[in-house]
Tab-separated table of C-alpha atoms in Angstrom:
chain	number	residue	atom	x	y	z
G	1	UNK	CA	-8.857	4.990	-14.739
G	2	UNK	CA	-5.272	5.297	-14.325
G	3	UNK	CA	-3.399	8.740	-15.542
G	4	UNK	CA	-0.808	6.286	-17.528
G	5	UNK	CA	-0.215	4.451	-20.013
G	6	UNK	CA	3.292	2.730	-20.603
G	7	UNK	CA	5.644	1.060	-24.001
G	8	UNK	CA	8.980	-0.433	-24.143
G	9	UNK	CA	9.956	1.060	-27.288
G	10	UNK	CA	10.621	-0.480	-30.095
G	11	UNK	CA	11.148	-4.225	-28.012
G	12	UNK	CA	8.090	-5.232	-25.619
G	13	UNK	CA	5.465	-6.152	-27.925
G	14	UNK	CA	3.079	-7.001	-25.296
G	15	UNK	CA	3.307	-3.869	-23.614
G	16	UNK	CA	2.757	-1.990	-26.618
G	17	UNK	CA	-0.300	-4.058	-27.182
G	18	UNK	CA	-1.517	-3.039	-23.807
G	19	UNK	CA	-0.930	0.792	-24.790
G	20	UNK	CA	-3.053	0.197	-27.902
G	21	UNK	CA	-5.285	-1.689	-26.165
G	22	UNK	CA	-5.866	1.291	-23.407
G	23	UNK	CA	-5.706	4.111	-25.689
G	24	UNK	CA	-8.311	2.387	-28.542
G	25	UNK	CA	-6.334	3.567	-31.707
G	26	UNK	CA	-5.460	7.013	-32.919
G	27	UNK	CA	-8.659	8.277	-30.664
G	28	UNK	CA	-8.311	10.046	-28.143
G	29	UNK	CA	-8.734	8.165	-24.563
G	30	UNK	CA	-11.500	8.396	-22.362
G	31	UNK	CA	-10.921	10.623	-19.811
G	32	UNK	CA	-8.364	12.684	-21.423
G	33	UNK	CA	-7.574	16.149	-19.927
G	34	UNK	CA	-6.729	19.298	-22.463
G	35	UNK	CA	-3.382	18.760	-24.026
G	36	UNK	CA	-3.460	14.936	-23.165
G	37	UNK	CA	-2.514	12.468	-23.708
G	38	UNK	CA	1.111	13.404	-23.322
G	39	UNK	CA	4.062	10.589	-24.340
G	40	UNK	CA	7.466	11.204	-22.898
G	41	UNK	CA	10.850	8.373	-23.199
G	42	UNK	CA	12.455	7.394	-19.967
G	43	UNK	CA	14.891	5.218	-19.859
G	44	UNK	CA	14.035	3.413	-22.727
G	45	UNK	CA	10.331	3.197	-22.607
G	46	UNK	CA	7.540	5.560	-23.525
G	47	UNK	CA	4.974	6.571	-21.062
G	48	UNK	CA	1.479	8.254	-22.245
G	49	UNK	CA	-0.354	10.371	-19.703
G	50	UNK	CA	-4.081	10.655	-20.371
G	51	UNK	CA	-4.103	13.236	-17.510
G	52	UNK	CA	-1.916	15.413	-14.832
G	53	UNK	CA	-0.510	13.198	-12.261
G	54	UNK	CA	-2.699	13.535	-9.064
G	55	UNK	CA	-0.967	10.854	-6.571
G	56	UNK	CA	2.904	11.173	-6.896
G	57	UNK	CA	4.935	8.584	-4.785
G	58	UNK	CA	8.642	9.666	-4.267
G	59	UNK	CA	10.894	7.612	-4.224
G	60	UNK	CA	14.597	9.782	-4.495
G	61	UNK	CA	14.187	12.893	-3.577
G	62	UNK	CA	16.022	14.613	-6.979
G	63	UNK	CA	12.151	15.288	-7.994
G	64	UNK	CA	12.021	17.759	-5.385
G	65	UNK	CA	13.590	20.748	-7.062
G	66	UNK	CA	11.607	20.780	-10.263
G	67	UNK	CA	8.338	19.882	-8.812
G	68	UNK	CA	8.731	22.918	-6.025
G	69	UNK	CA	9.357	25.205	-9.266
G	70	UNK	CA	6.521	23.679	-11.235
G	71	UNK	CA	4.163	24.358	-8.241
G	72	UNK	CA	3.129	20.721	-8.066
G	73	UNK	CA	4.691	19.494	-4.732
G	74	UNK	CA	0.969	19.485	-3.432
G	75	UNK	CA	-0.101	16.286	-5.438
G	76	UNK	CA	3.211	14.509	-3.698
G	77	UNK	CA	1.175	11.880	-1.348
G	78	UNK	CA	3.577	10.328	0.079
G	79	UNK	CA	7.971	9.936	0.251
G	80	UNK	CA	10.774	7.539	0.777
G	81	UNK	CA	14.021	7.733	1.617
G	82	UNK	CA	16.633	10.609	1.973
G	83	UNK	CA	15.625	14.473	2.613
G	84	UNK	CA	18.530	16.601	3.863
G	85	UNK	CA	17.117	19.380	5.154
G	86	UNK	CA	20.139	21.429	3.943
G	87	UNK	CA	18.835	20.591	-0.003
G	88	UNK	CA	15.824	23.087	0.391
G	89	UNK	CA	14.880	26.534	0.689
G	90	UNK	CA	11.867	27.399	3.491
G	91	UNK	CA	9.130	27.081	1.067
G	92	UNK	CA	9.754	23.476	-0.146
G	93	UNK	CA	11.018	22.310	3.519
G	94	UNK	CA	7.174	23.587	4.257
G	95	UNK	CA	6.024	21.076	1.505
G	96	UNK	CA	8.168	18.440	2.384
G	97	UNK	CA	6.837	18.287	5.800
G	98	UNK	CA	3.664	17.897	5.309
G	99	UNK	CA	4.386	14.461	3.472
G	100	UNK	CA	3.941	11.261	5.297
G	101	UNK	CA	7.392	9.055	5.351
G	102	UNK	CA	6.917	5.556	3.967
G	103	UNK	CA	9.920	4.636	5.112
G	104	UNK	CA	13.603	6.050	5.266
G	105	UNK	CA	15.124	2.890	5.885
G	106	UNK	CA	18.319	2.478	3.540
G	107	UNK	CA	20.956	-0.885	3.206
G	108	UNK	CA	24.636	-1.047	3.398
G	109	UNK	CA	25.066	1.212	0.009
G	110	UNK	CA	22.968	3.428	0.717
G	111	UNK	CA	20.131	2.261	-1.091
G	112	UNK	CA	16.678	2.717	-0.233
G	113	UNK	CA	14.916	-0.745	1.613
G	114	UNK	CA	10.962	-0.611	0.127
G	115	UNK	CA	8.358	-3.762	-0.289
G	116	UNK	CA	6.042	-2.834	-3.208
G	117	UNK	CA	3.337	-3.966	-1.336
G	118	UNK	CA	3.738	-0.118	0.696
G	119	UNK	CA	4.018	1.509	-2.138
G	120	UNK	CA	0.811	0.142	-3.841
G	121	UNK	CA	-1.165	0.814	-1.001
G	122	UNK	CA	-0.629	4.335	-1.981
G	123	UNK	CA	-2.406	4.062	-4.994
G	124	UNK	CA	0.009	6.394	-6.970
G	125	UNK	CA	-0.547	7.434	-10.033
G	126	UNK	CA	2.750	8.509	-10.733
G	127	UNK	CA	6.061	6.831	-9.052
G	128	UNK	CA	9.664	8.757	-9.067
G	129	UNK	CA	12.503	6.838	-8.789
G	130	UNK	CA	13.311	3.735	-9.274
G	131	UNK	CA	14.965	1.507	-6.470
G	132	UNK	CA	16.504	-2.288	-6.773
G	133	UNK	CA	13.909	-3.600	-4.968
G	134	UNK	CA	11.309	-2.219	-6.821
G	135	UNK	CA	11.861	-1.533	-10.559
G	136	UNK	CA	9.552	-0.060	-12.849
G	137	UNK	CA	8.633	-3.570	-14.540
G	138	UNK	CA	7.513	-4.697	-10.881
G	139	UNK	CA	5.126	-1.291	-10.675
G	140	UNK	CA	4.326	-1.669	-14.411
G	141	UNK	CA	2.905	-5.248	-13.655
G	142	UNK	CA	0.440	-3.858	-11.552
G	143	UNK	CA	-0.420	-0.163	-14.321
G	144	UNK	CA	1.969	2.289	-11.788
G	145	UNK	CA	4.108	4.150	-14.192
G	146	UNK	CA	7.769	5.056	-12.969
G	147	UNK	CA	9.713	8.044	-13.919
G	148	UNK	CA	13.618	8.000	-13.334
G	149	UNK	CA	16.312	10.665	-13.539
G	150	UNK	CA	17.279	10.050	-16.828
G	151	UNK	CA	21.406	9.849	-15.792
G	152	UNK	CA	20.057	7.754	-13.600
G	153	UNK	CA	18.888	5.315	-15.826
G	154	UNK	CA	20.142	1.674	-16.004
G	155	UNK	CA	23.328	1.287	-18.368
G	156	UNK	CA	23.061	5.415	-19.253
G	157	UNK	CA	26.552	6.309	-20.818
G	158	UNK	CA	25.713	10.042	-22.072
G	159	UNK	CA	27.709	12.909	-20.926
G	160	UNK	CA	25.609	14.643	-18.822
G	161	UNK	CA	25.521	18.775	-19.161
G	162	UNK	CA	23.753	21.512	-17.691
G	163	UNK	CA	20.884	21.382	-20.385
G	164	UNK	CA	19.979	18.103	-19.472
G	165	UNK	CA	18.017	20.339	-16.275
G	166	UNK	CA	16.331	22.528	-18.309
G	167	UNK	CA	15.400	19.391	-20.713
G	168	UNK	CA	14.000	17.697	-17.023
G	169	UNK	CA	12.442	20.749	-16.328
G	170	UNK	CA	10.278	21.265	-19.834
G	171	UNK	CA	9.797	17.174	-19.292
G	172	UNK	CA	8.402	17.072	-16.466
G	173	UNK	CA	6.347	20.704	-17.155
G	174	UNK	CA	4.522	18.467	-20.243
G	175	UNK	CA	3.814	15.203	-17.787
G	176	UNK	CA	1.929	18.231	-15.252
G	177	UNK	CA	0.992	20.369	-18.142
G	178	UNK	CA	2.697	23.211	-16.564
G	179	UNK	CA	4.651	24.167	-19.710
G	180	UNK	CA	4.617	27.839	-18.850
G	181	UNK	CA	5.715	27.400	-15.659
G	182	UNK	CA	8.917	25.161	-16.499
G	183	UNK	CA	9.319	27.895	-19.771
G	184	UNK	CA	10.183	29.980	-16.452
G	185	UNK	CA	11.663	27.843	-14.381
G	186	UNK	CA	14.171	27.616	-17.238
G	187	UNK	CA	15.271	30.608	-17.716
G	188	UNK	CA	15.514	31.491	-14.385
G	189	UNK	CA	18.076	28.374	-14.172
G	190	UNK	CA	19.618	29.188	-17.229
G	191	UNK	CA	20.446	33.594	-15.589
G	192	UNK	CA	22.231	31.799	-13.035
G	193	UNK	CA	24.425	29.407	-14.519
G	194	UNK	CA	25.477	32.771	-16.672
G	195	UNK	CA	26.114	34.802	-13.192
G	196	UNK	CA	27.926	31.845	-11.773
G	197	UNK	CA	29.854	31.245	-14.798
G	198	UNK	CA	31.233	34.838	-14.637
G	199	UNK	CA	31.861	34.446	-10.689
G	200	UNK	CA	34.160	31.114	-11.929
G	201	UNK	CA	35.634	33.417	-14.229
G	202	UNK	CA	38.477	31.709	-17.206
G	203	UNK	CA	39.527	28.094	-16.938
G	204	UNK	CA	42.273	27.968	-13.830
G	205	UNK	CA	44.442	25.669	-15.227
G	206	UNK	CA	43.509	23.838	-11.356
G	207	UNK	CA	42.962	19.697	-11.805
G	208	UNK	CA	40.127	18.198	-9.193
G	209	UNK	CA	38.563	15.235	-8.239
G	210	UNK	CA	35.211	14.303	-7.390
G	211	UNK	CA	34.965	11.021	-4.869
G	212	UNK	CA	32.557	8.778	-3.080
G	213	UNK	CA	34.401	7.673	0.188
G	214	UNK	CA	33.464	5.248	2.524
G	215	UNK	CA	32.847	6.461	6.041
G	216	UNK	CA	34.690	4.475	8.548
G	217	UNK	CA	37.359	3.582	5.638
G	218	UNK	CA	37.265	0.961	2.779
G	219	UNK	CA	36.732	1.666	-1.017
G	220	UNK	CA	36.476	5.346	-2.440
G	221	UNK	CA	34.223	6.036	-5.428
G	222	UNK	CA	35.237	8.392	-8.495
G	223	UNK	CA	33.064	9.769	-10.376
G	224	UNK	CA	34.418	10.242	-14.307
G	225	UNK	CA	32.957	11.749	-17.773
G	226	UNK	CA	29.907	10.203	-17.546
G	227	UNK	CA	28.646	11.684	-14.428
G	228	UNK	CA	27.208	15.227	-13.533
G	229	UNK	CA	30.450	15.760	-11.297
G	230	UNK	CA	32.524	16.218	-14.997
G	231	UNK	CA	30.540	18.797	-16.519
G	232	UNK	CA	29.831	21.160	-12.700
G	233	UNK	CA	33.917	20.920	-11.713
G	234	UNK	CA	34.585	22.304	-16.134
G	235	UNK	CA	32.125	24.882	-15.378
G	236	UNK	CA	33.832	25.517	-11.890
G	237	UNK	CA	36.673	25.998	-14.358
G	238	UNK	CA	38.386	22.795	-12.995
G	239	UNK	CA	39.790	20.129	-15.023
G	240	UNK	CA	38.654	16.830	-13.792
G	241	UNK	CA	41.562	14.462	-13.340
G	242	UNK	CA	39.131	11.462	-13.959
G	243	UNK	CA	37.758	12.868	-17.426
G	244	UNK	CA	39.435	10.519	-19.447
G	245	UNK	CA	37.073	7.877	-18.181
G	246	UNK	CA	33.617	6.886	-20.151
G	247	UNK	CA	32.412	5.342	-16.120
G	248	UNK	CA	30.119	7.103	-14.722
G	249	UNK	CA	31.085	5.850	-11.336
G	250	UNK	CA	34.034	3.557	-10.055
G	251	UNK	CA	36.417	2.145	-7.466
G	252	UNK	CA	40.037	4.217	-6.635
G	253	UNK	CA	42.920	3.118	-5.009
G	254	UNK	CA	44.984	6.054	-2.847
G	255	UNK	CA	47.680	4.998	-5.002
G	256	UNK	CA	45.643	5.946	-8.391
G	257	UNK	CA	44.615	9.299	-6.776
G	258	UNK	CA	48.272	9.770	-5.555
G	259	UNK	CA	49.240	9.257	-9.645
G	260	UNK	CA	47.177	11.916	-10.647
G	261	UNK	CA	47.465	14.287	-7.596
G	262	UNK	CA	44.023	16.416	-7.709
G	263	UNK	CA	44.932	19.753	-6.341
G	264	UNK	CA	41.150	19.903	-5.575
G	265	UNK	CA	39.186	16.826	-4.012
G	266	UNK	CA	34.929	17.390	-3.405
G	267	UNK	CA	33.689	14.537	-1.660
G	268	UNK	CA	30.133	13.555	-1.472
G	269	UNK	CA	27.690	11.966	0.795
G	270	UNK	CA	24.402	10.982	1.244
G	271	UNK	CA	23.998	11.936	4.587
G	272	UNK	CA	25.186	12.268	8.206
G	273	UNK	CA	28.219	14.228	9.878
G	274	UNK	CA	30.901	15.994	6.680
G	275	UNK	CA	34.036	15.788	9.432
G	276	UNK	CA	32.881	11.609	9.292
G	277	UNK	CA	32.964	11.662	5.775
G	278	UNK	CA	35.977	13.430	5.147
G	279	UNK	CA	37.930	11.062	7.210
G	280	UNK	CA	36.936	8.682	4.961
G	281	UNK	CA	39.040	9.920	2.737
G	282	UNK	CA	42.044	11.783	4.169
G	283	UNK	CA	42.012	8.501	7.240
G	284	UNK	CA	43.222	6.295	4.404
G	285	UNK	CA	47.225	5.426	4.166
G	286	UNK	CA	48.742	7.697	2.169
G	287	UNK	CA	46.373	10.391	1.316
G	288	UNK	CA	47.664	12.761	3.254
G	289	UNK	CA	50.323	12.807	0.694
G	290	UNK	CA	47.851	14.103	-1.613
G	291	UNK	CA	48.104	17.914	-2.806
G	292	UNK	CA	44.325	18.295	-2.154
G	293	UNK	CA	44.597	17.150	1.609
G	294	UNK	CA	47.846	18.520	2.424
G	295	UNK	CA	46.441	21.733	1.348
G	296	UNK	CA	43.702	21.842	3.268
G	297	UNK	CA	41.872	22.066	-0.368
G	298	UNK	CA	38.879	19.069	0.523
G	299	UNK	CA	34.903	20.606	0.249
G	300	UNK	CA	32.266	18.029	1.275
G	301	UNK	CA	28.912	17.904	-0.045
G	302	UNK	CA	26.168	16.652	-0.165
G	303	UNK	CA	24.964	13.886	-3.027
G	304	UNK	CA	21.693	15.506	-5.025
G	305	UNK	CA	24.433	19.038	-4.995
G	306	UNK	CA	26.596	16.990	-8.130
G	307	UNK	CA	24.455	14.365	-9.168
G	308	UNK	CA	22.129	13.300	-11.005
G	309	UNK	CA	21.283	16.642	-13.232
G	310	UNK	CA	18.860	18.766	-11.732
G	311	UNK	CA	18.413	22.541	-10.024
G	312	UNK	CA	20.421	21.271	-6.775
G	313	UNK	CA	23.343	20.912	-9.706
G	314	UNK	CA	23.248	24.547	-10.480
G	315	UNK	CA	23.495	24.842	-6.387
G	316	UNK	CA	26.276	22.592	-6.285
G	317	UNK	CA	27.730	24.732	-8.774
G	318	UNK	CA	27.528	28.250	-6.840
G	319	UNK	CA	29.251	26.434	-3.443
G	320	UNK	CA	31.810	25.241	-5.414
G	321	UNK	CA	32.921	27.978	-7.148
G	322	UNK	CA	32.530	30.356	-3.895
G	323	UNK	CA	34.601	28.052	-1.770
G	324	UNK	CA	37.748	27.797	-4.196
G	325	UNK	CA	37.034	30.704	-6.679
G	326	UNK	CA	40.479	32.282	-7.402
G	327	UNK	CA	40.311	35.474	-5.747
G	328	UNK	CA	37.865	33.924	-2.849
């Protein structure tokens, strides 16, 4: 019996009926574990777990720090995508190294390429992370539940915050029956935030932008107020020059960057050589006139150190504060 049932909230009646058929009215489903069923809402979809998931497939790396903190990485039976080692401590790397990698193949825009058949063959009772060619609907058709990080849900325009990290830790705690571990982890994260904000001090008045350059030149993307980059910059004492843009990510030109001329630039990338990433921005015609470039105030940072909101975002904040704190 599958450990989860799905229903689209107030929309898809067929799935609602499916949940009712599986759940048998108000009675607890057969085989439900203590404390179950548990229902969480994810990207507008209610996902009901009759027991804690035991066979997890990771299609994105963002959930890893949550699973590690809760002590359930041993339930991950397969993974796909990129898992840069700089994200993780030795204990997490040991856990990841024992998990078979299905594929790390991506397209030119960095999106994972994996077939439905490969994922289904793993017989997961939970998939974490939605990718372009393997959607939630595709998996739900074969009764496999999916959870995505809320900030990455399609159409999401909510302004993220560090509180989202704590809430998501608590959500995973409920899904896996690890509420106590989640509470401990949240307490530790809050303590880290208190310390890093004390180190950052009061707002410096400096401006900053978070960008995603294209290696080799080409399109440059910037992050607005709907991205985790925005509260991260604020917590570090900066004003996001694109904070007046409600989009999460969007294309920008060098001319627009020059018009806003941030004091600091943080360049995100998924993998590869950080020097090439920096060159992808500084090598653009006119970029040498940017204040941040002229003053050497350019920092490269792996993508998950900023987005989506996870414990790695606090790691990223610590790195930003360490690099740009006024007394450093």
